[in-house]
CSV table of C-alpha atoms in Angstrom, one decimal:
chain,number,residue,atom,x,y,z
A,208,MET,CA,-8.3,12.4,-12.1
A,209,GLU,CA,-7.1,8.8,-11.6
A,210,GLU,CA,-5.7,7.2,-14.7
A,211,ALA,CA,-8.1,4.7,-16.3
A,212,GLY,CA,-7.3,1.1,-15.3
A,213,GLU,CA,-4.5,2.1,-13.0
A,214,ARG,CA,-6.2,1.2,-9.7
A,215,SER,CA,-7.2,-2.4,-9.6
A,216,ASN,CA,-10.7,-3.6,-8.8
A,217,HIS,CA,-9.1,-5.8,-6.1
A,218,CYS,CA,-7.6,-2.9,-4.0
A,219,GLU,CA,-9.0,-2.5,-0.5
A,220,ASN,CA,-7.0,0.3,1.1
A,221,THR,CA,-8.9,1.2,4.3
A,222,SER,CA,-6.2,3.5,5.7
A,223,ASP,CA,-7.8,6.9,5.5
A,224,CYS,CA,-6.3,8.7,8.5
A,225,GLU,CA,-2.8,10.2,8.8
A,226,GLU,CA,-1.7,7.8,11.6
A,227,ASP,CA,-2.5,4.7,9.5
A,228,ARG,CA,-0.9,6.2,6.4
A,229,TYR,CA,2.6,6.2,8.0
A,230,SER,CA,2.2,3.0,10.0
A,231,ASP,CA,2.4,-0.7,9.0
A,232,ASN,CA,-0.9,-1.6,10.6
A,233,ASP,CA,-2.8,-4.4,9.0
A,234,PHE,CA,-5.9,-3.7,7.0
A,235,GLU,CA,-9.2,-5.4,7.7
A,236,THR,CA,-9.0,-8.9,6.4
A,237,SER,CA,-10.8,-9.8,3.2
A,238,LYS,CA,-11.7,-12.7,0.9
A,239,LEU,CA,-9.3,-11.1,-1.6
A,240,GLY,CA,-6.5,-12.5,0.6
A,241,THR,CA,-7.7,-16.1,0.2
A,242,LYS,CA,-6.6,-18.8,-2.2
A,243,ASP,CA,-10.2,-19.9,-2.7
A,244,TYR,CA,-11.1,-16.4,-4.0
A,245,TRP,CA,-8.3,-16.3,-6.6
A,246,GLU,CA,-8.9,-19.9,-7.7
A,247,GLU,CA,-12.5,-19.0,-8.4
A,248,VAL,CA,-11.5,-15.8,-10.3
A,249,TYR,CA,-8.9,-17.6,-12.4
A,250,GLN,CA,-11.2,-20.5,-13.1
A,251,LYS,CA,-13.7,-18.1,-14.6
A,252,GLU,CA,-11.0,-16.3,-16.6
A,253,LEU,CA,-9.7,-19.7,-17.8
A,254,GLU,CA,-13.2,-20.7,-19.1
A,255,THR,CA,-13.6,-17.3,-20.7
A,256,PHE,CA,-10.2,-17.5,-22.4
A,257,LYS,CA,-11.0,-21.0,-23.8
A,258,ASP,CA,-14.4,-19.7,-25.0
A,259,ILE,CA,-13.5,-16.3,-26.6
A,260,GLY,CA,-9.7,-15.8,-26.1
A,261,ASP,CA,-10.0,-13.0,-23.6
A,262,VAL,CA,-7.0,-13.1,-21.2
A,263,GLY,CA,-8.9,-11.3,-18.5
A,264,GLU,CA,-7.9,-8.4,-16.3
A,265,ILE,CA,-4.4,-6.9,-16.5
A,266,TRP,CA,-3.5,-6.1,-13.0
A,267,PHE,CA,-3.2,-2.3,-12.6
A,268,GLY,CA,-3.6,-1.9,-16.3
A,269,GLU,CA,-1.0,-1.8,-19.1
A,270,GLU,CA,0.5,1.4,-17.8
A,271,SER,CA,1.8,-0.5,-14.7
A,272,MET,CA,3.6,-2.9,-17.0
A,273,ASN,CA,5.0,-0.1,-19.2
A,274,ARG,CA,6.3,1.6,-16.0
A,275,VAL,CA,8.3,-1.4,-14.9
A,276,LEU,CA,9.5,-2.1,-18.4
A,277,GLY,CA,10.7,1.5,-18.7
A,278,TRP,CA,12.7,1.2,-15.5
A,279,MET,CA,14.2,-2.1,-16.7
A,280,GLU,CA,15.4,-0.5,-19.9
A,281,THR,CA,16.8,2.5,-18.0
A,282,ALA,CA,18.5,0.2,-15.5
A,283,LYS,CA,20.0,-1.8,-18.4
A,284,ILE,CA,18.6,-5.1,-17.1
A,285,PRO,CA,20.2,-7.7,-19.5
A,286,GLU,CA,18.0,-9.8,-21.7
A,287,ASN,CA,19.3,-13.0,-20.1
A,288,ALA,CA,18.5,-11.8,-16.6
A,289,ALA,CA,16.6,-14.4,-14.5
A,290,ILE,CA,13.3,-12.7,-13.9
A,291,LEU,CA,10.5,-13.9,-11.5
A,292,ASP,CA,6.9,-12.8,-11.8
A,293,ILE,CA,5.4,-13.3,-8.3
A,294,GLY,CA,1.7,-14.1,-8.5
A,295,THR,CA,1.7,-14.2,-12.3
A,296,GLY,CA,-2.1,-14.5,-12.7
A,297,ASN,CA,-2.9,-14.7,-16.4
A,298,GLY,CA,0.7,-14.4,-17.4
A,299,ALA,CA,0.1,-11.1,-19.3
A,300,PHE,CA,3.3,-9.5,-17.8
A,301,LEU,CA,5.4,-12.5,-18.9
A,302,VAL,CA,4.1,-12.0,-22.4
A,303,GLU,CA,5.2,-8.3,-22.4
A,304,LEU,CA,8.6,-9.2,-20.9
A,305,ALA,CA,9.2,-11.7,-23.7
A,306,LYS,CA,8.1,-9.2,-26.3
A,307,HIS,CA,10.7,-6.8,-24.9
A,308,GLY,CA,13.4,-9.4,-25.5
A,309,PHE,CA,13.8,-11.0,-22.0
A,310,LYS,CA,14.5,-14.6,-22.3
A,311,ASN,CA,14.9,-16.2,-18.9
A,312,LEU,CA,11.4,-15.8,-17.4
A,313,THR,CA,9.5,-17.6,-14.6
A,314,GLY,CA,6.0,-17.0,-13.3
A,315,VAL,CA,4.6,-18.5,-10.1
A,316,ASP,CA,1.1,-18.6,-8.6
A,317,TYR,CA,-0.5,-20.7,-5.9
A,318,SER,CA,-3.7,-21.0,-8.0
A,319,PRO,CA,-3.8,-24.0,-10.3
A,320,ALA,CA,-6.3,-22.3,-12.5
A,321,SER,CA,-4.0,-19.3,-12.8
A,322,VAL,CA,-1.1,-21.5,-13.9
A,323,GLU,CA,-3.2,-23.3,-16.5
A,324,LEU,CA,-4.5,-19.9,-17.8
A,325,ALA,CA,-1.0,-18.5,-18.0
A,326,ARG,CA,0.3,-21.5,-19.8
A,327,ASN,CA,-2.6,-21.3,-22.3
A,328,VAL,CA,-2.0,-17.6,-22.9
A,329,LEU,CA,1.7,-18.1,-23.4
A,330,GLN,CA,1.1,-21.1,-25.8
A,331,THR,CA,-1.3,-18.9,-27.8
A,332,GLU,CA,1.5,-16.3,-28.1
A,333,GLY,CA,3.9,-19.0,-29.2
A,334,LEU,CA,6.0,-18.5,-26.0
A,335,THR,CA,6.7,-22.1,-25.1
A,336,ASP,CA,10.1,-21.6,-23.4
A,337,ILE,CA,8.7,-19.6,-20.3
A,338,THR,CA,8.4,-21.5,-17.0
A,339,VAL,CA,5.2,-21.2,-15.1
A,340,LYS,CA,4.9,-23.1,-11.8
A,341,GLU,CA,2.2,-23.7,-9.3
A,342,VAL,CA,4.1,-22.5,-6.2
A,343,ASP,CA,3.0,-20.9,-2.9
A,344,PHE,CA,5.6,-18.2,-2.6
A,345,LEU,CA,5.3,-18.1,1.2
A,346,ASN,CA,6.0,-21.8,1.5
A,347,CYS,CA,8.3,-22.7,-1.3
A,348,ASP,CA,11.2,-23.9,0.9
A,349,ARG,CA,13.8,-22.0,-1.1
A,350,GLU,CA,12.7,-23.7,-4.4
A,351,LEU,CA,12.9,-20.2,-6.0
A,352,LYS,CA,16.4,-18.8,-5.9
A,353,GLU,CA,19.1,-17.0,-7.9
A,354,PHE,CA,16.8,-14.5,-9.6
A,355,ASP,CA,18.2,-11.1,-10.8
A,356,VAL,CA,14.8,-9.4,-10.7
A,357,CYS,CA,11.6,-10.2,-8.8
A,358,ILE,CA,8.4,-8.4,-9.8
A,359,ASP,CA,5.2,-8.0,-7.8
A,360,LYS,CA,2.1,-6.3,-9.0
A,361,GLY,CA,-0.5,-6.7,-6.3
A,362,THR,CA,0.5,-10.0,-4.8
A,363,PHE,CA,1.8,-8.5,-1.6
A,364,ASP,CA,-1.4,-6.5,-1.4
A,365,ALA,CA,-3.4,-9.7,-1.5
A,366,ILE,CA,-1.2,-11.4,1.1
A,367,SER,CA,-1.7,-8.4,3.4
A,368,LEU,CA,-5.5,-9.1,3.4
A,369,ASN,CA,-5.2,-12.8,4.3
A,370,PRO,CA,-7.7,-13.6,7.1
A,371,ASN,CA,-5.3,-16.2,8.5
A,372,ASN,CA,-2.5,-14.3,10.3
A,373,SER,CA,-1.6,-11.7,7.6
A,374,LYS,CA,1.2,-10.3,9.9
A,375,GLU,CA,3.1,-13.6,9.8
A,376,ALA,CA,2.4,-14.0,6.1
A,377,LYS,CA,4.0,-10.6,5.4
A,378,LYS,CA,7.1,-11.7,7.3
A,379,LEU,CA,7.2,-14.9,5.3
A,380,TYR,CA,7.0,-12.9,2.1
A,381,VAL,CA,10.0,-10.8,2.9
A,382,GLN,CA,12.0,-13.9,3.8
A,383,ALA,CA,10.9,-15.7,0.6
A,384,LEU,CA,11.9,-12.7,-1.4
A,385,ARG,CA,15.3,-12.6,0.1
A,386,ASP,CA,15.8,-16.3,-0.6
A,387,ALA,CA,14.6,-15.8,-4.2
A,388,LEU,CA,16.9,-12.9,-5.1
A,389,LYS,CA,20.6,-12.9,-5.8
A,390,ASP,CA,22.8,-10.5,-3.9
A,391,ASP,CA,22.2,-7.0,-5.5
A,392,GLY,CA,19.2,-8.4,-7.2
A,393,PHE,CA,16.3,-6.0,-7.8
A,394,PHE,CA,12.7,-6.1,-6.5
A,395,SER,CA,9.9,-4.1,-8.2
A,396,ILE,CA,6.7,-3.8,-6.3
A,397,THR,CA,3.5,-2.1,-7.3
A,398,SER,CA,0.8,-1.6,-4.6
A,399,CYS,CA,-2.5,0.1,-4.2
A,400,ASN,CA,-2.9,-0.7,-0.5
A,401,TRP,CA,0.5,0.5,0.9
A,402,THR,CA,2.1,3.9,0.8
A,403,LYS,CA,5.8,4.5,0.0
A,404,GLU,CA,6.5,5.1,3.7
A,405,GLN,CA,4.9,1.8,4.7
A,406,LEU,CA,6.7,-0.2,2.0
A,407,LEU,CA,10.0,1.4,3.0
A,408,GLN,CA,9.3,0.2,6.6
A,409,ARG,CA,8.3,-3.3,5.6
A,410,PHE,CA,11.4,-3.9,3.4
A,411,SER,CA,13.8,-2.0,5.5
A,412,GLU,CA,15.7,-5.1,6.6
A,413,GLY,CA,17.8,-6.8,3.9
A,414,PHE,CA,16.9,-4.4,1.2
A,415,GLU,CA,18.1,-1.0,-0.1
A,416,PHE,CA,15.6,1.5,-1.5
A,417,VAL,CA,16.6,2.4,-5.1
A,418,GLN,CA,13.9,4.6,-6.5
A,419,GLU,CA,10.2,5.4,-6.8
A,420,LEU,CA,8.6,5.1,-10.2
A,421,PRO,CA,6.1,7.9,-11.1
A,422,THR,CA,2.5,7.0,-10.7
A,423,PRO,CA,-0.8,9.0,-11.2
A,424,LYS,CA,-1.6,11.5,-8.5
A,425,PHE,CA,-4.9,12.7,-7.1
A,426,GLN,CA,-6.0,15.7,-5.1
A,427,PHE,CA,-8.5,15.6,-2.3
A,428,GLY,CA,-9.2,18.1,0.5
A,429,GLY,CA,-6.3,20.2,-0.6
A,430,LYS,CA,-3.8,17.3,-0.3
A,431,THR,CA,-2.0,15.4,-3.1
A,432,GLY,CA,-1.5,11.7,-3.0
A,433,ASN,CA,-0.9,8.6,-5.2
A,434,SER,CA,-3.5,6.0,-5.9
A,435,VAL,CA,-0.7,3.5,-6.7
A,436,THR,CA,2.8,3.2,-5.3
A,437,ALA,CA,5.6,1.7,-7.4
A,438,LEU,CA,9.1,1.2,-5.8
A,439,ILE,CA,12.4,-0.5,-6.7
A,440,PHE,CA,14.5,-2.1,-4.0
A,441,LYS,CA,17.9,-3.9,-4.2
A,442,ARG,CA,18.7,-7.0,-2.1
A,443,LEU,CA,21.7,-6.4,0.2
A,444,HIS,CA,24.4,-9.0,0.9
């Protein structure tokens, strides 16, 4: 069975044939790929947080955060490493990173409501030294740079669903990621829309595959698969 909370409500993987599974074909576009959709989502979550203190959905559940944190510990990522949370949402992962001792944290999101929500959540936790910026990662003109680790939990998925030329958006994402990372910097991606093979193809230029993190498996029709893919890459020189 699928682990509770592991698959996000915002996943829209429409690849159900073997040919699609190992290709980089675009999915059908969706409102989940639009800024308006996420601004509405985070505006509601912001209002809820102000009313009752609920931070909202944790993307892919707490297990996804623990998985990446476990890798960071194993990889001996130093506490002063410059870490970027791409598409920070409610800032929940920034909170967990800070609780695990990381001190040089930045979160970005293109939704103003998300940024306000994340700042409110961090302030409530007493974490006032974490940077949260309203930034469109695809069009940041190299504003983001010199990071040791970049983390993505679902942002690339959403970009892939953008109705306005998702193919170009994915190319911009890869370039923005290269610009943001230092040489030999690490990239952690968690996806529910793309398989390991597809992500290896997408990030084949300029990145080296490091490892796959274990995720829940399911069985259907005699075949075994993963509902979520979590990979680590390293930026090449």
